[in-house]
Coordinates of C-alpha atoms and ligand atoms in Angstrom, one line a residue:
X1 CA 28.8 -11.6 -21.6
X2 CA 28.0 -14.9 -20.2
X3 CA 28.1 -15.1 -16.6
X4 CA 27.4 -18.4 -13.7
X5 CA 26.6 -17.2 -10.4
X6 CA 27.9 -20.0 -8.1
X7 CA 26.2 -19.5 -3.8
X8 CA 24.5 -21.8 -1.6
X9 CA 21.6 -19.8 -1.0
X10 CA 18.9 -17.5 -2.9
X11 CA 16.1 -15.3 -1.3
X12 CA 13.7 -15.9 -1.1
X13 CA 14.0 -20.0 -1.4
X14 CA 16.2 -20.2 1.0
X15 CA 18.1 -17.5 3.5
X16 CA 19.8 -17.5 6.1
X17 CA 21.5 -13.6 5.6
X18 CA 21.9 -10.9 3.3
X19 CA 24.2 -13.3 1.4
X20 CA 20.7 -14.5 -0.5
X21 CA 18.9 -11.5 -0.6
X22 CA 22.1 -9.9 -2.9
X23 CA 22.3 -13.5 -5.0
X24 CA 18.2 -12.7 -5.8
X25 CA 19.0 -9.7 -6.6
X26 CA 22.5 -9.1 -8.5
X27 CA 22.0 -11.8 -11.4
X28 CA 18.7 -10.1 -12.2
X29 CA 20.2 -7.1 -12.6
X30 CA 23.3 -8.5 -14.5
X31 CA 20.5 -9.4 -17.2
X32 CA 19.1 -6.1 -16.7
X33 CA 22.8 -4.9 -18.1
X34 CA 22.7 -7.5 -21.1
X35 CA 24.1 -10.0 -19.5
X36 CA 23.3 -13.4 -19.9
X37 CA 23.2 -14.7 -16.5
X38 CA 22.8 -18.1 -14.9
X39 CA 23.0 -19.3 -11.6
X40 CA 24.4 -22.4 -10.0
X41 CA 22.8 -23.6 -6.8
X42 CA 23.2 -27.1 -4.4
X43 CA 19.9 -29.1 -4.8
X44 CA 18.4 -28.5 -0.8
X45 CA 14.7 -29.2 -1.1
X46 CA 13.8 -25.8 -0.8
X47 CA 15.4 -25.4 -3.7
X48 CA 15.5 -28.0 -5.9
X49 CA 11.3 -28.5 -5.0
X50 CA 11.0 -24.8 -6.2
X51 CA 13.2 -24.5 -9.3
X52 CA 10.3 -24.7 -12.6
X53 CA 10.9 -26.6 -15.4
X54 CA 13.9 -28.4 -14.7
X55 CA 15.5 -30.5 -17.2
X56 CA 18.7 -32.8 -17.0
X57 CA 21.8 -31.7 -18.6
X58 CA 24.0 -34.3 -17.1
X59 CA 24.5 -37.1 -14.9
X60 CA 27.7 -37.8 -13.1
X61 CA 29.0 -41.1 -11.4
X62 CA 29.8 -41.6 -7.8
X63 CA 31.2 -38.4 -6.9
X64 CA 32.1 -36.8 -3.0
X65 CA 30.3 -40.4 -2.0
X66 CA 26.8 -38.7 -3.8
X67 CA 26.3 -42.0 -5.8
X68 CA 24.3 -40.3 -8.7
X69 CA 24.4 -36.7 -9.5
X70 CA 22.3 -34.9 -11.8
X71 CA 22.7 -31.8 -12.9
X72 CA 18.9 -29.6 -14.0
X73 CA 18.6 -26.8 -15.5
X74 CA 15.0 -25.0 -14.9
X75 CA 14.0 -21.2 -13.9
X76 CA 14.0 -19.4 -10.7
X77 CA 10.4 -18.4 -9.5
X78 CA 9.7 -15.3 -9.3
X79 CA 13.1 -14.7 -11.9
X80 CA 14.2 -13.9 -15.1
X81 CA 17.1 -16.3 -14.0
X82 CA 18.0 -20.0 -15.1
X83 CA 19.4 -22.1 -12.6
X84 CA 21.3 -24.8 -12.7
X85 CA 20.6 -27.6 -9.8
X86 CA 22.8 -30.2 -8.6
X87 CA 20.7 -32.7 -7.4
X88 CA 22.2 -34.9 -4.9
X89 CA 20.1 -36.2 -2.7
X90 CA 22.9 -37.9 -0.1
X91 CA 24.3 -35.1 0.1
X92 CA 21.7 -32.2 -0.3
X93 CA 18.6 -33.7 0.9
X94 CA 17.9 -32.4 4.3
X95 CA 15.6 -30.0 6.0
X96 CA 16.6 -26.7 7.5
X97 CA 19.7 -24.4 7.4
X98 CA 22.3 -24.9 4.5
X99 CA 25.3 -25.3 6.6
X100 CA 24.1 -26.8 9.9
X101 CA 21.6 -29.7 11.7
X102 CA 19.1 -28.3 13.6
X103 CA 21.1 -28.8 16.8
X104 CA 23.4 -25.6 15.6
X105 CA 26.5 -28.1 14.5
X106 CA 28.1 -28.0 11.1
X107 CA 26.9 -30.4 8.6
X108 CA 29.6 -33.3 9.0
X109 CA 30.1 -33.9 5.4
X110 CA 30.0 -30.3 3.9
X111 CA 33.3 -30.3 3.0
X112 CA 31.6 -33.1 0.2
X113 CA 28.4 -30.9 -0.1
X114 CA 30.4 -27.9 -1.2
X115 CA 33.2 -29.2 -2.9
X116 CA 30.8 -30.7 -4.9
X117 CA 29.3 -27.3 -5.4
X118 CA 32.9 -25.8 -6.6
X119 CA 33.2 -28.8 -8.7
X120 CA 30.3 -28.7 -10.8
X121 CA 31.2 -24.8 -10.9
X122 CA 34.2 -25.6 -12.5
X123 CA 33.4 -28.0 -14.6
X124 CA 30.4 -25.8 -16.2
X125 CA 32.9 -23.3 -16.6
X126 CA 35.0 -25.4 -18.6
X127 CA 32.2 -26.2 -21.3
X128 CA 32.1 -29.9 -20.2
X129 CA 28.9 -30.8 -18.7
X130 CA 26.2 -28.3 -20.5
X131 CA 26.9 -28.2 -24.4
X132 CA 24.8 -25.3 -24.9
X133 CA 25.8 -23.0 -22.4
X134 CA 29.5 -22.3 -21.8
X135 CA 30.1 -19.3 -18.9
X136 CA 33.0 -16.6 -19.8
X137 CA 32.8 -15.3 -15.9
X138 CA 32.0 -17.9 -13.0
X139 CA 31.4 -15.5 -9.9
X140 CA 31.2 -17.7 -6.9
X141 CA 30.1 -16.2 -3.3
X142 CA 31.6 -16.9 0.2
X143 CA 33.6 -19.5 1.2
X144 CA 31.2 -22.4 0.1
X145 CA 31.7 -21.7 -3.4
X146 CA 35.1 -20.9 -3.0
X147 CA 36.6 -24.3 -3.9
X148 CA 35.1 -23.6 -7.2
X149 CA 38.5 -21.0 -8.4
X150 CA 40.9 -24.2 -7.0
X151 CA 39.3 -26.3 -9.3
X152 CA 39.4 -23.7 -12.5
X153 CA 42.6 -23.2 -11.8
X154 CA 43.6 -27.1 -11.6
X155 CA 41.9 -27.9 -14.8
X156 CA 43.9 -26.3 -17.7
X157 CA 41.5 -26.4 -20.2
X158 CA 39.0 -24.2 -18.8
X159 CA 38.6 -20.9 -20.2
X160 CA 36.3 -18.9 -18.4
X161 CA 37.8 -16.2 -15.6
X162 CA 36.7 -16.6 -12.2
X163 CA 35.4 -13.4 -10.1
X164 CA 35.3 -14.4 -6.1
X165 CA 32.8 -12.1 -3.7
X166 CA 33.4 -11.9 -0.4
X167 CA 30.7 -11.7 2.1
X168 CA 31.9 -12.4 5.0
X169 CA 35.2 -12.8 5.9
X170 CA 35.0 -14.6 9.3
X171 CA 33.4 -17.7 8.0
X172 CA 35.8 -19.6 6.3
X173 CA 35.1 -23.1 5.8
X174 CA 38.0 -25.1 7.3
X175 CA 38.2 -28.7 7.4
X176 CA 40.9 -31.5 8.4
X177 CA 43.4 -31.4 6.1
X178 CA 43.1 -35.0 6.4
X179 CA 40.3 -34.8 4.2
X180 CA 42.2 -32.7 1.7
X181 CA 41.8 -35.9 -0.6
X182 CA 37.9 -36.1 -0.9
X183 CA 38.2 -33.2 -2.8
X184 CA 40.4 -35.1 -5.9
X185 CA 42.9 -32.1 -6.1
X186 CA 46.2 -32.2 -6.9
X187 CA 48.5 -32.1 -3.7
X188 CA 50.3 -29.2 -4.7
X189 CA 47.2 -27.6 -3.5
X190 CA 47.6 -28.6 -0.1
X191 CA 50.1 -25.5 0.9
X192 CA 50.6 -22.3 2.7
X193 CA 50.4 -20.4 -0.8
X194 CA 47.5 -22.7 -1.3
X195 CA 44.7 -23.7 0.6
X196 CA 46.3 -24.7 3.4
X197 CA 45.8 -22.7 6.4
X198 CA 47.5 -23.4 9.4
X199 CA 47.1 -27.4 9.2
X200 CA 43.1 -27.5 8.1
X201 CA 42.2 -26.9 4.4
X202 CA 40.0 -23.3 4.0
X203 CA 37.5 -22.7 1.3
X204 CA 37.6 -18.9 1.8
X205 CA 41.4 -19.2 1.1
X206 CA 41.0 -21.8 -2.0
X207 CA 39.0 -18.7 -3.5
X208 CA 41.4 -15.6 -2.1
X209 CA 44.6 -17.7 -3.7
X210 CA 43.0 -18.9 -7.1
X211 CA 40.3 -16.2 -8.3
X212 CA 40.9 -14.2 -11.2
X213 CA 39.6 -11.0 -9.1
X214 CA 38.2 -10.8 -5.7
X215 CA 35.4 -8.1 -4.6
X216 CA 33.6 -7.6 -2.1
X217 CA 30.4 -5.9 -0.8
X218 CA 31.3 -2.0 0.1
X219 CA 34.9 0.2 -0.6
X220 CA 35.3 0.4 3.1
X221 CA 35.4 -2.9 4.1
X222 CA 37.8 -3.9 0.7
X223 CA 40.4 -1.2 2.5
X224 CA 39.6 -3.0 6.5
X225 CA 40.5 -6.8 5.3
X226 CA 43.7 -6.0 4.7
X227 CA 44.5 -4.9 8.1
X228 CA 45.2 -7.7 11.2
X229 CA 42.2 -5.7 12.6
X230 CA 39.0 -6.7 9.7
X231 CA 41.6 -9.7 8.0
X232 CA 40.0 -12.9 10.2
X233 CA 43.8 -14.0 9.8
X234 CA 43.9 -13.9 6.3
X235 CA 44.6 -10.3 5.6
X236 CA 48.6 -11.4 4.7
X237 CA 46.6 -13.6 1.4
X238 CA 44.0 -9.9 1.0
X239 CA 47.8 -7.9 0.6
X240 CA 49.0 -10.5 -1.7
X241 CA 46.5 -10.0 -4.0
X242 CA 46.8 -5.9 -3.8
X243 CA 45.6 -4.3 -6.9
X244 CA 43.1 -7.2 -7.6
X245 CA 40.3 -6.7 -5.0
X246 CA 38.1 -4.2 -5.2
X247 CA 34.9 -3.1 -3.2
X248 CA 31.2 -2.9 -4.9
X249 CA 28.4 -2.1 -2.8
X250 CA 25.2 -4.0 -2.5
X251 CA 21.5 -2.4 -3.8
X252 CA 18.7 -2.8 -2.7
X253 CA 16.0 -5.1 -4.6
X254 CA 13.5 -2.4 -4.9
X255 CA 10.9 -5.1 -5.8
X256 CA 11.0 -6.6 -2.6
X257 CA 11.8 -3.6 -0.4
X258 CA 9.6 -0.4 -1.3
X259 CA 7.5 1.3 1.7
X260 CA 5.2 2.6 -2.0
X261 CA 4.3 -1.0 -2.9
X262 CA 4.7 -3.2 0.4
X263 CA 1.7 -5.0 0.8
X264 CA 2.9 -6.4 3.9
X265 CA 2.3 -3.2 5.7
X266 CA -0.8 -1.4 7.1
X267 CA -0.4 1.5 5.0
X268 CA 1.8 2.4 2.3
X269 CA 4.2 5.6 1.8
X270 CA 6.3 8.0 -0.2
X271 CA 8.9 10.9 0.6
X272 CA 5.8 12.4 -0.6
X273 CA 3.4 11.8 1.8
X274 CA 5.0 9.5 4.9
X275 CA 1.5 10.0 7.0
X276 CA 1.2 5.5 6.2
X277 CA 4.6 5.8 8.1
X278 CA 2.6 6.3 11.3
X279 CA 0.2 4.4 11.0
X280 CA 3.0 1.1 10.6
X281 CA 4.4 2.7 13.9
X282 CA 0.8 2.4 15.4
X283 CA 0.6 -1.2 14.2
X284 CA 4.1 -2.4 15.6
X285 CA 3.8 -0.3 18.8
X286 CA 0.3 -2.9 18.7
X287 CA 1.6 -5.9 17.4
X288 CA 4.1 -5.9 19.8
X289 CA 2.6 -4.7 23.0
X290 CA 5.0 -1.9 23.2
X291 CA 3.2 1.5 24.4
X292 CA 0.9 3.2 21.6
X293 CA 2.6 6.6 21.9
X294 CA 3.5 8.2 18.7
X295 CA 5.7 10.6 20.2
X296 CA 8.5 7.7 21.9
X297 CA 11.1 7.4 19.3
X298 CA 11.1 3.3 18.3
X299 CA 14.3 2.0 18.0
X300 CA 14.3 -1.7 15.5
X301 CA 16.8 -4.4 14.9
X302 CA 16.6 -6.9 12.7
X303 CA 19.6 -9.3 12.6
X304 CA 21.7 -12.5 13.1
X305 CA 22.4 -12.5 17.0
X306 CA 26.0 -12.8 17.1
X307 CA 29.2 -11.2 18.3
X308 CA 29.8 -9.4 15.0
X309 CA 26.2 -7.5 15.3
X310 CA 27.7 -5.7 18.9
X311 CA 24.2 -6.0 20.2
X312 CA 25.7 -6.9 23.4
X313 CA 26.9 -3.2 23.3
X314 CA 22.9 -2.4 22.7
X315 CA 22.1 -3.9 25.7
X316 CA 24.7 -1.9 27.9
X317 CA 22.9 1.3 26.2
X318 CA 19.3 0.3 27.2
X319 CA 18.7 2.0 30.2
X320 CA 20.2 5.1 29.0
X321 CA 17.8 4.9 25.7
X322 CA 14.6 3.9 28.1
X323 CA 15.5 6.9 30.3
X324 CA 15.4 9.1 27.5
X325 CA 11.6 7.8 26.7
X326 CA 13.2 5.2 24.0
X327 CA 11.1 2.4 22.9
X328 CA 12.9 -1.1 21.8
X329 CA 11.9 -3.5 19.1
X330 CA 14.1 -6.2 18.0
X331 CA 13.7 -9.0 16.0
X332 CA 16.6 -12.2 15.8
X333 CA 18.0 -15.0 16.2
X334 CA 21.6 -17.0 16.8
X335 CA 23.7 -16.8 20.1
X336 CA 21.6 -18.0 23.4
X337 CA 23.0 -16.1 25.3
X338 CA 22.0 -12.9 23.6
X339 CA 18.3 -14.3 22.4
X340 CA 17.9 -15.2 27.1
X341 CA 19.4 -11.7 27.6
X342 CA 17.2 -9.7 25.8
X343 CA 14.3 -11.7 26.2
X344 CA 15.0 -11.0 29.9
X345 CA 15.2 -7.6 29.3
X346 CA 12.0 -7.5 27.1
X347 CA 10.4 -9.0 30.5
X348 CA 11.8 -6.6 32.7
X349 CA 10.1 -3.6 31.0
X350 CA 7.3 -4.9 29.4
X351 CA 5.5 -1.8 27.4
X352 CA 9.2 -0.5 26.1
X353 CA 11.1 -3.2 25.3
X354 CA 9.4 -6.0 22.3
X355 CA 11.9 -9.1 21.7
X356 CA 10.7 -11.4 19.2
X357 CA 13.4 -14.4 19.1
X358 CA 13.1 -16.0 15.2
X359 CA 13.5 -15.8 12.1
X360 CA 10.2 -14.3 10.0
X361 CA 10.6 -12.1 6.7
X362 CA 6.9 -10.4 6.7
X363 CA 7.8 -9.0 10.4
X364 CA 11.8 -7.9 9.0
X365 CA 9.4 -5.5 7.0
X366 CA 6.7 -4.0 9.4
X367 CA 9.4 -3.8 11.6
X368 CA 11.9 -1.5 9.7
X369 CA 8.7 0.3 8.3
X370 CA 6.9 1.0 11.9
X371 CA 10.7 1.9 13.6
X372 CA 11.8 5.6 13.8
X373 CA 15.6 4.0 13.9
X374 CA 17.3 1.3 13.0
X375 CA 20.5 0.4 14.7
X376 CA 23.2 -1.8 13.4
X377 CA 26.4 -1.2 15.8
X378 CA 28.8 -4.0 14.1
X379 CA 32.0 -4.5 15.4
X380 CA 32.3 -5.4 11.5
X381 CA 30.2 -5.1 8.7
X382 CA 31.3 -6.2 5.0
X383 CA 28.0 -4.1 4.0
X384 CA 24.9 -4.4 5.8
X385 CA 21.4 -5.0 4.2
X386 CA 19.0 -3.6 7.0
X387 CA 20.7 0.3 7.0
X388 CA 19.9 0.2 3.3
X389 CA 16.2 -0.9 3.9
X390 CA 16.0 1.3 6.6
X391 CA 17.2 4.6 4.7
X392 CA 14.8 3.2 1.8
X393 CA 11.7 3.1 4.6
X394 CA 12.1 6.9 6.1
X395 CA 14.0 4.9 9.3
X396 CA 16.8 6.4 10.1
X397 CA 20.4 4.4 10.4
X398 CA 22.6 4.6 13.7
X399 CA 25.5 2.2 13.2
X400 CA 28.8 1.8 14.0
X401 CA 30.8 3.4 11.5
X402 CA 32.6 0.2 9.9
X403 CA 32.4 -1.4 6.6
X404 CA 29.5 -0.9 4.5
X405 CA 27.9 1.1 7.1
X406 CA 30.6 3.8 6.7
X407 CA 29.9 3.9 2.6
X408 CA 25.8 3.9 3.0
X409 CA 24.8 6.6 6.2
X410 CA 26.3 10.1 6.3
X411 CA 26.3 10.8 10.4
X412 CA 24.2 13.9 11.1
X413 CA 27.1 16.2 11.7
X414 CA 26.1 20.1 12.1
X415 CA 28.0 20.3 8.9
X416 CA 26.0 17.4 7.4
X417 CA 23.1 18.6 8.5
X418 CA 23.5 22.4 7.1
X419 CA 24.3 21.1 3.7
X420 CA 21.6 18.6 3.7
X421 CA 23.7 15.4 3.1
X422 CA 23.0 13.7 7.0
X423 CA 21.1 10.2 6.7
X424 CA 21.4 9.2 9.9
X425 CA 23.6 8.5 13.2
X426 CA 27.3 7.2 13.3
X427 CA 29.5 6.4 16.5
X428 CA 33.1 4.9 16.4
X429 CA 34.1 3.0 19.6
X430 CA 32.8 -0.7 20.3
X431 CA 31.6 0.3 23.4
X432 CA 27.8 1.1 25.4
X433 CA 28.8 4.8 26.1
X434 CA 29.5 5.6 22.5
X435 CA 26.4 3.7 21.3
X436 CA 24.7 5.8 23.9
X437 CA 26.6 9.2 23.0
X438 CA 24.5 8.3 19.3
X439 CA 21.2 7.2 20.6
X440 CA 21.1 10.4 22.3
X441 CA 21.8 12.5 19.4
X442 CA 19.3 10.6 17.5
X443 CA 17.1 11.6 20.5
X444 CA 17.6 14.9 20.0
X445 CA 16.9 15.5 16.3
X446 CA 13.9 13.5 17.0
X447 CA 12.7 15.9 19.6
X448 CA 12.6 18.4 16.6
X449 CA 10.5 17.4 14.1
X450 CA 11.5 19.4 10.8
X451 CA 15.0 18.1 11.3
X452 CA 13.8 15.1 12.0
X453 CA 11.8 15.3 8.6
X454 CA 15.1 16.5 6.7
X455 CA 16.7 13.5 7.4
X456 CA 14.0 11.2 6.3
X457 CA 13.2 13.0 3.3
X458 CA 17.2 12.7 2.7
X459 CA 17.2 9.2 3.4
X460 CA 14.6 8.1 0.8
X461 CA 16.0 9.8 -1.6
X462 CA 19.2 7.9 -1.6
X463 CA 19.6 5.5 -4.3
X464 CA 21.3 2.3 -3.8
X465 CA 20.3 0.1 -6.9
X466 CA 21.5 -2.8 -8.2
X467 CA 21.7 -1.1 -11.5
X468 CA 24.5 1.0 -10.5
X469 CA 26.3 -1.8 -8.3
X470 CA 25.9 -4.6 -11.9
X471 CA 27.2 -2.0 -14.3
X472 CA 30.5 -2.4 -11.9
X473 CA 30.0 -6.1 -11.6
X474 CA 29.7 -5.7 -15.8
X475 CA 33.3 -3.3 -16.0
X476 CA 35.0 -5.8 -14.0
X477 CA 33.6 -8.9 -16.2
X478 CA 35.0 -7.0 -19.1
X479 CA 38.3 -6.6 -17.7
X480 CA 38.7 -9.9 -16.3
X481 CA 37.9 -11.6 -19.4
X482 CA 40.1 -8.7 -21.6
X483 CA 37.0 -7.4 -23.5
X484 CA 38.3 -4.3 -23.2
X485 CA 41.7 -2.9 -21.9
X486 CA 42.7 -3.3 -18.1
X487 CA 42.1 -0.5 -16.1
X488 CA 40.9 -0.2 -12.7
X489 CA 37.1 -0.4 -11.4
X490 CA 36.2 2.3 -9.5
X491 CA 35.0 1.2 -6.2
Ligands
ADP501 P1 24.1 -10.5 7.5 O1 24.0 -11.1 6.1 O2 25.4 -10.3 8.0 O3 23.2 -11.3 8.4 P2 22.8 -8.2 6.3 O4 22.3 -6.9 6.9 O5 23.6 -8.1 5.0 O6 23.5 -9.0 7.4 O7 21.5 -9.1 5.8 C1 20.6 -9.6 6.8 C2 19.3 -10.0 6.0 O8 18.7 -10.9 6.8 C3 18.4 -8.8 5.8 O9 17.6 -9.1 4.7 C4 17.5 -8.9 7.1 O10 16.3 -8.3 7.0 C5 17.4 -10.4 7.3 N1 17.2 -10.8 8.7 C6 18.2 -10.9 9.7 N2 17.6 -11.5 10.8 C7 16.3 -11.7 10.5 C8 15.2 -12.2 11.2 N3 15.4 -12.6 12.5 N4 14.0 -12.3 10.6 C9 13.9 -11.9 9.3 N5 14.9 -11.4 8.6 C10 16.1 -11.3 9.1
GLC502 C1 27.3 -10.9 4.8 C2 27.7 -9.7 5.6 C3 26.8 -8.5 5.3 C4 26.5 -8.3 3.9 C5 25.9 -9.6 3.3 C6 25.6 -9.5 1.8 O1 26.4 -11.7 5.4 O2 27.8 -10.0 7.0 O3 27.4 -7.3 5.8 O4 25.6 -7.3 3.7 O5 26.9 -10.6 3.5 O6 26.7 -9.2 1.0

C-alpha cells in the first residue's frame, strides 16, 4: 500500500500542536505495518533546511504567484520517512509559526501557501509530477491540506483515494470567496454542496465534501461533530457524510515520550520502580520555585492557551485547589488575556502557583514527569496528546469528559476503582465548581497513598500505540482503495 501523507507541520521540525507530534509519528508506524509511506510537507525553513538529501523531482511554472516551484524529495531526520518538499520560497520562506506573522495575524496569502499545498497533493496523487512514485491513498490533515480532496476530485484522471483527518474542527480555513479563483478550480466548486460556506470559501469543507473517507482522532469526538453542539457549523456537511467517518485514536510515540528512557529528566522510571518519579517532582517543585514538599499534590498543564482548553474554568478552581494544599504548574502560551491572568495569579501566591508563559518541548516533559496530575478540562477535545503522556508518565488525568478525553481516562468511580480499571479524574459541566468537585476527589485518593499507587500503576500500563491506531489507518486504506471488500472500521 502506497500511501502520501499531506500536513503543514511535523514534530519535531516544526509544531505548533499535537497535529505534528501525530504526523511524526503515524507515517512511521504506517511503515511499521508495511506500508510504504511518504510524506508531503510546504517548504518553511525549518523544514526544507532540515529535510537530508533532497533531490528535485519537478519544477513547476508560475503557480499561486510562487514564480518557480520545485518539488524535492529527501528523508526526514530522525525518520524512516521520505518527504516530499515544495519549495517555494515567495510563498514559504518566512520565519516563525506556519499559519501566522509574529504579530498573531494570519498569513495574508495562505490561501496561495496552502492551495498550493493541496495542489501539489493532488497532482502527486495523480502520477504526474514524480514518475517513480505514484500514491494509492493521499491522507491529508486539517483544513490546510484540505484543498487537496477538491483538487482530486476535479482532476478525473487521478486514481488514488483520498482519506481526510480531522484534527480540529474549529479551524477551518476560510477565505473571500473573491479569491475563489487563485485556486484555478472549476466554479462548480464554488457552492453550498461545495466549498462554499456561507459567502467565504472553507478548506475544512473542501476536504469534508470531496474526501473519499473522513476520520478523525478519537470515537467520541467522530459521534460529537455531528451534533450543532461539537459541529463548528459544519455538522449538517459531518451528517451528510454518515457512514463514512469514522474515529481512530491517536498513540503515543513511545520514542519520544517514555519516563524509562527520557533523558530529559533527572531520573528515570518504570511501573516498576517509580522512586525517579519523585525525584522529577523534587526538581520541578525546584526549577520552578514552587515549595519543595513532597507531600502537596502538583497539579501540571501543558497547552495552547485558548478558549477550547477551559483553563479559564482552572482559574475559577484555584483557590479551592490551594486551600486544599494544591500546588500549580502550568506551562503555555496563546490568548493574553489568559497568559496576564495566570501570570497574575502565579504572583499572587508565589511558592504554589509556577506560570511559565512559552512554548519549550524539554520543560512539556519534566513538567508532565515531576506533576502528580495533569488537567486538561476542554470544553472540546478531538483527542488530546498531554492525558496520553501523562497516563504514560504515572500522572494521573483529570479532564473534562469530552472527545478523546472520554475514550483515553476511565474516571475513578468506586466501581472503577474496585475492578481496577480507574486512570484518573473525570467531571462533566464546563464550569469552576465541577472542575473543583474533581480536583477534590483527586485530592482525596492522593491523601491515600496505595490508591493512589493503583492508579498509577493502572495508568502506565495502558497502551496507546501507534501500532494499534495504523493497523486501523491500514483497514481503512484497504477499503477505500477496494483491496478487500467494504466493511466497516471499527472505531
Ligand atoms: P492541541 O493539538 O489541541 O494543542 P494536544 O494535546 O493534541 O492539543 O497536543 C498538544 C501538544 O503540544 C503536546 O505535545 C503538548 O505537549 C504540546 N504543547 C502544548 N503547549 C506547549 C508548550 N507551551 N510548550 C511545549 N509543548 C506544548
Ligand atoms: C488537534 C486537537 C487535539 C488533537 C490533535 C492531534 O490539535 O485539538 O485534540 O490531539 O489535533 O490529533
Amino acid at each position: 500500500m502506497r500511501v502520501l501523507h499531506v500536513a503543514a507541520e511535523v514534530f519535531p521540525l516544526i509544531k505548533t500542536g499535537g497535529l505534528a507530534d501525530v504526523v511524526g509519528a503515524l507515517p512511521q508506524a504506517l511503515i511499521g505495518c508495511g506500508a510504504e509511506t511518504r510524506l508531503l510537507l510546504p517548504g518553511l525553513p525549518a523544514i526544507a533546511d532540515a529535510v537530508l538529501h533532497q533531490k528535485p523531482v519537478c519544477t513547476l511554472g508560475a503557480v499561486f504567484g510562487a514564480g518557480r516551484v520545485t518539488v524535492r524529495l529527501g528523508q526526514l531526520p530522525y525518520s524512516r520517512v521520505p518527504a516530499y518538499v515544495i519549495d517555494a520560497p515567495y510563498l514559504y520562506r518566512r520565519e516563525g509559526s506556519p499559519y501566522q506573522a509574529s504579530d498573531g495575524t494570519e498569513w495574508g496569502d495562505n490561501l496561495q501557501r496552502f492551495g498550493l499545498l493541496g495542489w501539489v497533493a493532488a497532482h502527486l496523487g495523480a502520477g504526474e509530477l514524480d514518475p517513480g512514485w505514484t500514491p494509492q491513498v493521499v491522507h491529508a490533515h486539517d483544513w490546510h491540506a484540505g484543498m487537496t480532496c477538491a483538487y482530486m476530485a476535479s482532476h478525473p484522471p487521478t486514481r488514488a483515494a483520498s482519506v481526510f483527518t480531522i484534527h480540529n474542527l474549529a479551524f477551518q480555513g476560510l477565505f473571500a470567496q473573491a479569491d475563489f479563483g487563485l485556486l484555478g478550480l472549476p466554479a462548480r466548486f464554488l457552492v453550498s454542496h461545495g466549498v462554499e460556506y456561507h459567502g467565504q470559501v472553507s478548506f475544512m469543507k473542501a476536504g469534508l465534501k470531496y474526501a473519499n473517507r473522513i476520520t478523525t482522532v478519537s470515537p467520541t469526538y467522530a459521534a460529537e461533530i455531528a451534533t450543532p453542539e461539537f459541529g463548528a457549523g459544519l455538522d449538517g456537511v459531518i451528517r451528510g457524510r454518515a457512514g463514512q467517518v469514522s474515529g481512530i485514536l491517536n498513540g503515543v510515540d513511545g520514542t519520544v515520550w517514555n519516563p524509562e528512557r527520557d533523558t530529559g529528566l533527572v531520573a528515570r522510571y518504570s511501573a516498576q520502580d517509580f522512586r525517579g518519579k519523585a525525584l522529577c517532582k523534587q526538581a520541578l517543585q525546584t526549577e520552578l520555585g514552587l515549595a519543595v514538599q513532597a507531600d502537596a499534590p502538583v497539579f501540571g498543564i501543558v497547552s495552547r492557551l485558548s478558549s477550547q482548553k477551559g483553563l479559564d474554568l482552572v482559574l475559577g478552581a484555584l483557590p479551592g485547589l490551594l486551600r486544599r494544599g494544591g500546588q500549580l504548574a502550568l506551562q503555555g502560551t496563546g490568548d493574553p488575556a489568559l497568559e496576564s491572568a495566570f501570570a497574575a495569579a502565579a504572583q499572587a501566591n508565589p511558592g504554589r502557583v509556577a506560570v511559565r508563559i512559552g512554548y519549550d518541548e524539554a520543560l512539556a516533559h519534566r513538567l508532565i514527569a515531576g506533576a502528580d496530575v495533569i488537567m486538561v478540562p476542554s470544553r472540546f477535545e478531538p483527542c488530546g496528546l498531554t492525558q496520553l503522556y501523562g497516563l504514560r508518565y504515572g500522572t494521573l488525568p483529570l479532564v473534562r469528559r469530552v472527545g478523546g478525553l472520554v475514550d483515553t481516562v476511565v474516571d475513578a468511580t468506586a466501581d472503577a476503582v474496585t475492578a481496577d480499571r480507574a486512570t484518573g479524574f473525570a467531571f462533566d459541566a464546563a464550569s469552576p465548581a465541577a472542575l473543583e468537585n474533581a480536583l477534590q476527589r483527586a485530592i482525596e485518593f492522593y491523601q491515600q497513598p496505595p490508591l493512589w499507587c493503583q492508579l498509577m500503576l493502572r495508568a502506565m500500563a495502558q497502551d496507546f500505540s501507534w501500532e494499534g491506531a495504523a493497523r486501523k489507518y491500514m483497514a481503512l486504506y484497504a477499503e477505500v482503495t477496494g483491496t478487500r471488500p467494504v466493511g466497516r472500521v471499527a472505531a
